[in-house]
């Protein structure tokens, strides 16, 4: 006896529904279990050779081995790091794109710029604070300035004659110098560049006359005699730079800050994938060989939890907000 038409239709419909269920997208839990199933991309909001670029490459190499997928570095410099950091926030939220960034794009640029294309506190999730590093206040050796006192005297005697570079508005390289100038009642012109190496080039070429830049950028030039190191911007002497005094030691207290670097991802990425990525990055940073390589770049590895990194960024905002508002600093 042949099957009735209604029964045949019901059977066909049931098979169709089963096929659709089989072809349906993975649930969030299934996607997290399968992640990573393809190579990842790490966006760096600064140029090649910059401190964030170095951190991304050193940590990324180890994290790639831990995750079993390659991590491709993509440099997106510009607008004081805002362009690349926005690209991280705006990436497809599948966990395959993340990146590094610093205090400017993640904290201070919310105060320096009237409008940002992203909201750091809500559009980005912290993965881990990777490293701390002090900035080093330097001048060209050819300037004949032997110490901080001589630099301050030159700045006070020559208002608006001196330029200083930074890897972007809102960085410690920028704000520490602005605070220094305010304390001594001097004026100088801030010139932002897309990376520390570019800022360093301006110093060596004479376009700028003094700078507070990460040690990875300046210490080779200090060692070969082209630059003179005057002080570090940290609250205490760096164990990696023990012979360079702090600004407080040389008579300029209250100017301190870390040129830190951390990993972030779009806040829309599923929490399970965020945790797997964060765990891999923390494991990579704490690896003895990675630690050794970072310290060779004058960086102090951290490898914090996401919650610790969030709390530190909140602390940084409380630290710099009154200074930025008091001095009326704006990003270029």
XYZ file of C-alpha atoms in Angstrom:
332
model
C 0.000 0.000 0.000
C 1.397 3.377 -0.978
C 2.111 6.028 1.695
C -0.511 8.768 1.876
C 0.346 12.231 0.575
C 0.183 13.906 4.023
C 2.556 11.303 5.471
C 4.995 11.722 2.563
C 4.942 15.492 3.058
C 5.547 15.138 6.800
C 8.439 12.751 6.158
C 9.997 15.119 3.596
C 9.595 18.073 5.967
C 11.242 16.154 8.811
C 14.222 15.272 6.622
C 14.503 18.899 5.543
C 14.539 20.114 9.135
C 17.220 17.590 10.032
C 19.347 18.792 7.103
C 18.928 22.404 8.175
C 19.913 21.533 11.731
C 23.039 19.785 10.491
C 23.985 22.830 8.395
C 23.188 25.356 11.149
C 26.037 27.515 12.473
C 27.970 26.278 15.471
C 26.705 27.340 18.873
C 28.915 29.723 20.879
C 30.179 26.803 22.954
C 30.962 24.719 19.861
C 32.737 27.672 18.209
C 34.846 28.185 21.311
C 35.745 24.488 21.416
C 36.832 24.599 17.762
C 38.800 27.857 18.152
C 41.395 28.453 16.798
C 40.799 26.631 13.531
C 42.676 29.116 11.332
C 45.577 31.619 11.551
C 45.167 34.709 13.728
C 46.009 38.364 13.069
C 47.555 40.736 15.620
C 47.115 44.435 14.811
C 49.809 46.870 15.944
C 48.659 50.541 15.934
C 52.248 51.744 15.448
C 54.976 51.263 12.871
C 57.450 48.380 12.438
C 60.256 48.424 15.002
C 58.172 50.274 17.617
C 57.901 48.903 21.159
C 54.353 47.546 20.617
C 55.545 45.922 17.390
C 58.400 44.198 19.216
C 56.077 42.932 21.958
C 53.540 41.640 19.441
C 56.210 39.731 17.530
C 58.052 38.259 20.527
C 54.925 37.230 22.434
C 53.023 36.315 19.271
C 55.677 33.811 18.221
C 55.298 31.851 21.460
C 51.504 32.232 21.619
C 51.340 30.841 18.075
C 53.116 27.680 19.225
C 50.770 27.382 22.226
C 47.614 27.796 20.117
C 48.843 25.699 17.205
C 48.066 28.432 14.653
C 50.233 31.127 13.087
C 49.802 34.759 14.211
C 50.325 37.335 11.470
C 51.391 40.837 12.566
C 49.704 43.759 10.779
C 50.952 47.318 11.402
C 48.258 50.032 11.202
C 49.902 53.265 12.423
C 48.365 56.720 12.448
C 46.322 59.222 14.492
C 48.341 58.580 17.672
C 47.453 54.873 17.597
C 43.714 55.475 17.231
C 43.475 53.994 13.712
C 44.937 50.607 14.617
C 43.161 50.416 17.976
C 39.837 51.148 16.241
C 40.627 48.346 13.773
C 40.974 45.944 16.720
C 37.684 47.116 18.246
C 35.882 46.960 14.888
C 37.242 43.573 13.757
C 34.965 40.605 13.118
C 34.247 39.317 16.647
C 35.328 35.730 16.068
C 38.579 35.934 18.052
C 40.837 35.676 15.008
C 41.831 39.358 15.179
C 43.278 40.953 18.304
C 46.110 43.366 18.932
C 48.371 45.397 21.164
C 47.942 48.991 22.250
C 49.181 51.497 24.829
C 48.062 54.160 27.282
C 47.180 56.782 24.650
C 44.618 54.884 22.519
C 43.358 52.801 25.453
C 43.098 55.506 28.134
C 44.248 59.070 27.589
C 42.959 59.736 24.078
C 39.413 59.727 25.459
C 40.445 63.022 27.084
C 42.731 64.408 24.367
C 40.393 63.991 21.392
C 36.880 65.433 21.197
C 35.625 62.291 19.478
C 37.052 58.813 19.006
C 35.590 56.217 16.598
C 35.580 53.684 19.449
C 35.016 53.658 23.218
C 38.005 51.888 24.827
C 36.125 50.936 28.005
C 33.212 49.259 26.214
C 34.361 48.328 22.689
C 37.567 46.582 23.772
C 38.223 43.786 26.247
C 41.598 43.540 28.011
C 43.472 40.277 27.514
C 46.665 40.930 29.483
C 49.045 43.732 30.413
C 52.192 42.511 28.685
C 55.055 44.776 29.794
C 56.067 47.897 31.658
C 58.964 50.058 30.495
C 60.284 53.439 31.630
C 60.853 56.244 29.167
C 64.318 57.754 28.975
C 64.778 61.523 28.717
C 67.481 62.063 26.086
C 69.189 64.805 24.083
C 71.589 64.564 21.137
C 75.166 64.290 22.405
C 76.056 67.101 20.002
C 73.799 69.493 21.968
C 76.391 69.698 24.725
C 73.755 69.232 27.478
C 75.239 67.127 30.273
C 72.356 66.833 32.754
C 68.682 67.580 33.391
C 69.486 70.929 35.020
C 71.157 72.194 31.861
C 68.229 71.042 29.703
C 65.715 72.793 31.949
C 67.759 75.993 31.898
C 67.913 75.913 28.078
C 64.153 75.351 27.854
C 63.375 78.252 30.193
C 65.718 80.629 28.376
C 64.394 79.726 24.910
C 60.573 79.527 24.967
C 59.070 77.828 21.906
C 62.510 77.223 20.381
C 62.618 73.533 21.248
C 60.548 70.711 19.728
C 60.031 67.295 21.281
C 58.700 64.159 19.533
C 56.536 61.310 20.772
C 55.001 58.157 19.267
C 51.593 59.818 19.624
C 49.409 62.142 21.661
C 48.503 60.779 25.078
C 51.566 58.571 25.407
C 53.873 58.906 28.415
C 56.457 60.228 25.948
C 54.073 63.138 25.368
C 52.512 63.696 28.787
C 55.672 63.367 30.884
C 57.319 66.153 28.880
C 54.205 68.353 29.030
C 54.165 67.940 32.812
C 57.888 68.697 32.995
C 57.398 71.908 30.993
C 54.466 72.968 33.181
C 56.480 72.432 36.369
C 59.357 74.642 35.227
C 57.232 77.223 33.418
C 58.722 76.559 29.985
C 57.228 76.060 26.524
C 58.157 73.642 23.740
C 56.312 72.215 20.746
C 55.042 68.630 20.709
C 55.467 66.787 17.386
C 53.690 63.371 17.209
C 55.112 60.595 15.016
C 53.707 57.172 14.035
C 56.315 55.220 16.035
C 59.252 55.545 18.429
C 61.800 54.864 15.646
C 60.288 57.715 13.605
C 60.424 60.007 16.641
C 64.036 58.985 17.199
C 64.914 59.792 13.584
C 63.568 63.317 14.088
C 65.809 63.719 17.124
C 68.924 62.532 15.323
C 68.183 64.717 12.293
C 67.710 67.850 14.387
C 63.997 68.340 13.680
C 63.415 67.840 17.429
C 65.833 68.624 20.246
C 64.944 66.435 23.247
C 62.636 63.500 23.956
C 61.334 60.972 26.470
C 61.240 57.705 24.523
C 61.215 53.960 25.278
C 64.659 52.520 26.044
C 64.458 50.027 23.171
C 64.528 53.032 20.822
C 67.181 55.176 22.483
C 69.624 52.972 24.404
C 71.575 51.726 21.341
C 72.182 55.405 20.453
C 73.152 56.177 24.049
C 75.658 53.332 23.990
C 77.219 54.410 20.695
C 77.514 58.020 21.868
C 74.945 59.721 19.629
C 72.500 60.415 22.476
C 72.906 61.447 26.107
C 70.551 59.816 28.661
C 69.547 62.279 31.383
C 66.841 60.513 33.436
C 64.052 57.914 33.433
C 60.357 58.709 33.940
C 59.721 55.824 36.362
C 59.128 56.306 40.093
C 62.288 54.344 40.906
C 65.415 53.391 39.004
C 64.901 50.623 36.492
C 66.694 47.371 37.269
C 67.393 47.173 33.538
C 68.856 50.719 33.475
C 70.442 51.027 36.919
C 72.872 53.835 36.025
C 70.215 56.326 34.873
C 68.634 58.443 37.661
C 64.920 59.187 37.991
C 63.646 62.706 37.378
C 62.874 62.966 41.101
C 66.509 62.236 41.924
C 67.667 65.121 39.746
C 65.257 67.649 41.226
C 62.030 67.225 39.247
C 59.610 65.209 41.435
C 56.108 64.077 40.555
C 56.770 63.049 36.961
C 56.483 59.324 36.603
C 54.748 56.858 34.381
C 55.144 53.570 32.578
C 55.137 53.248 28.807
C 53.145 50.021 29.187
C 51.882 47.772 26.399
C 48.918 45.399 26.574
C 46.882 42.998 24.449
C 43.192 43.701 23.709
C 40.383 42.282 21.583
C 36.895 43.335 20.494
C 34.507 43.147 23.439
C 32.016 41.342 21.173
C 34.247 38.240 20.981
C 32.641 35.376 22.978
C 33.945 35.177 26.533
C 35.125 31.569 26.113
C 37.329 32.552 23.163
C 38.597 35.644 24.972
C 39.713 33.412 27.846
C 41.513 30.932 25.581
C 43.357 33.773 23.839
C 44.166 35.532 27.102
C 45.448 32.312 28.696
C 47.731 31.643 25.712
C 49.163 35.186 25.775
C 49.757 35.097 29.547
C 51.465 31.714 29.228
C 53.631 33.087 26.421
C 54.664 36.212 28.371
C 55.604 34.131 31.411
C 57.687 31.713 29.355
C 61.353 31.987 30.510
C 62.696 32.461 26.976
C 60.114 35.134 26.148
C 60.869 36.883 29.454
C 64.545 36.893 28.579
C 63.894 38.316 25.102
C 61.622 41.073 26.464
C 64.132 42.043 29.152
C 66.801 42.286 26.451
C 64.580 45.052 24.991
C 64.566 46.838 28.404
C 60.984 45.687 29.093
C 59.647 44.296 32.367
C 57.235 41.406 31.560
C 53.926 41.315 33.476
C 51.348 38.858 32.089
C 48.427 40.102 34.217
C 44.900 38.734 34.243
C 42.280 40.621 32.195
C 40.683 41.925 35.411
C 44.029 43.200 36.681
C 44.679 44.914 33.348
C 41.231 46.575 33.433
C 41.857 47.822 36.976
C 45.270 49.193 35.941
C 43.775 51.108 32.992
C 41.169 52.619 35.328
C 44.022 53.636 37.644
C 45.891 55.201 34.715
C 42.843 57.296 33.799
C 42.625 58.582 37.378
C 46.362 59.345 37.287
C 46.465 61.296 34.030
C 42.987 62.875 33.769
C 43.617 65.757 36.214
C 46.974 66.490 34.568
C 45.521 66.523 31.039
C 42.616 68.748 32.089
C 44.775 71.101 34.166
C 47.259 71.603 31.337
C 44.551 71.765 28.671
C 46.390 69.250 26.475
C 44.734 68.241 23.207
C 45.731 65.648 20.614
C 46.870 66.676 17.153
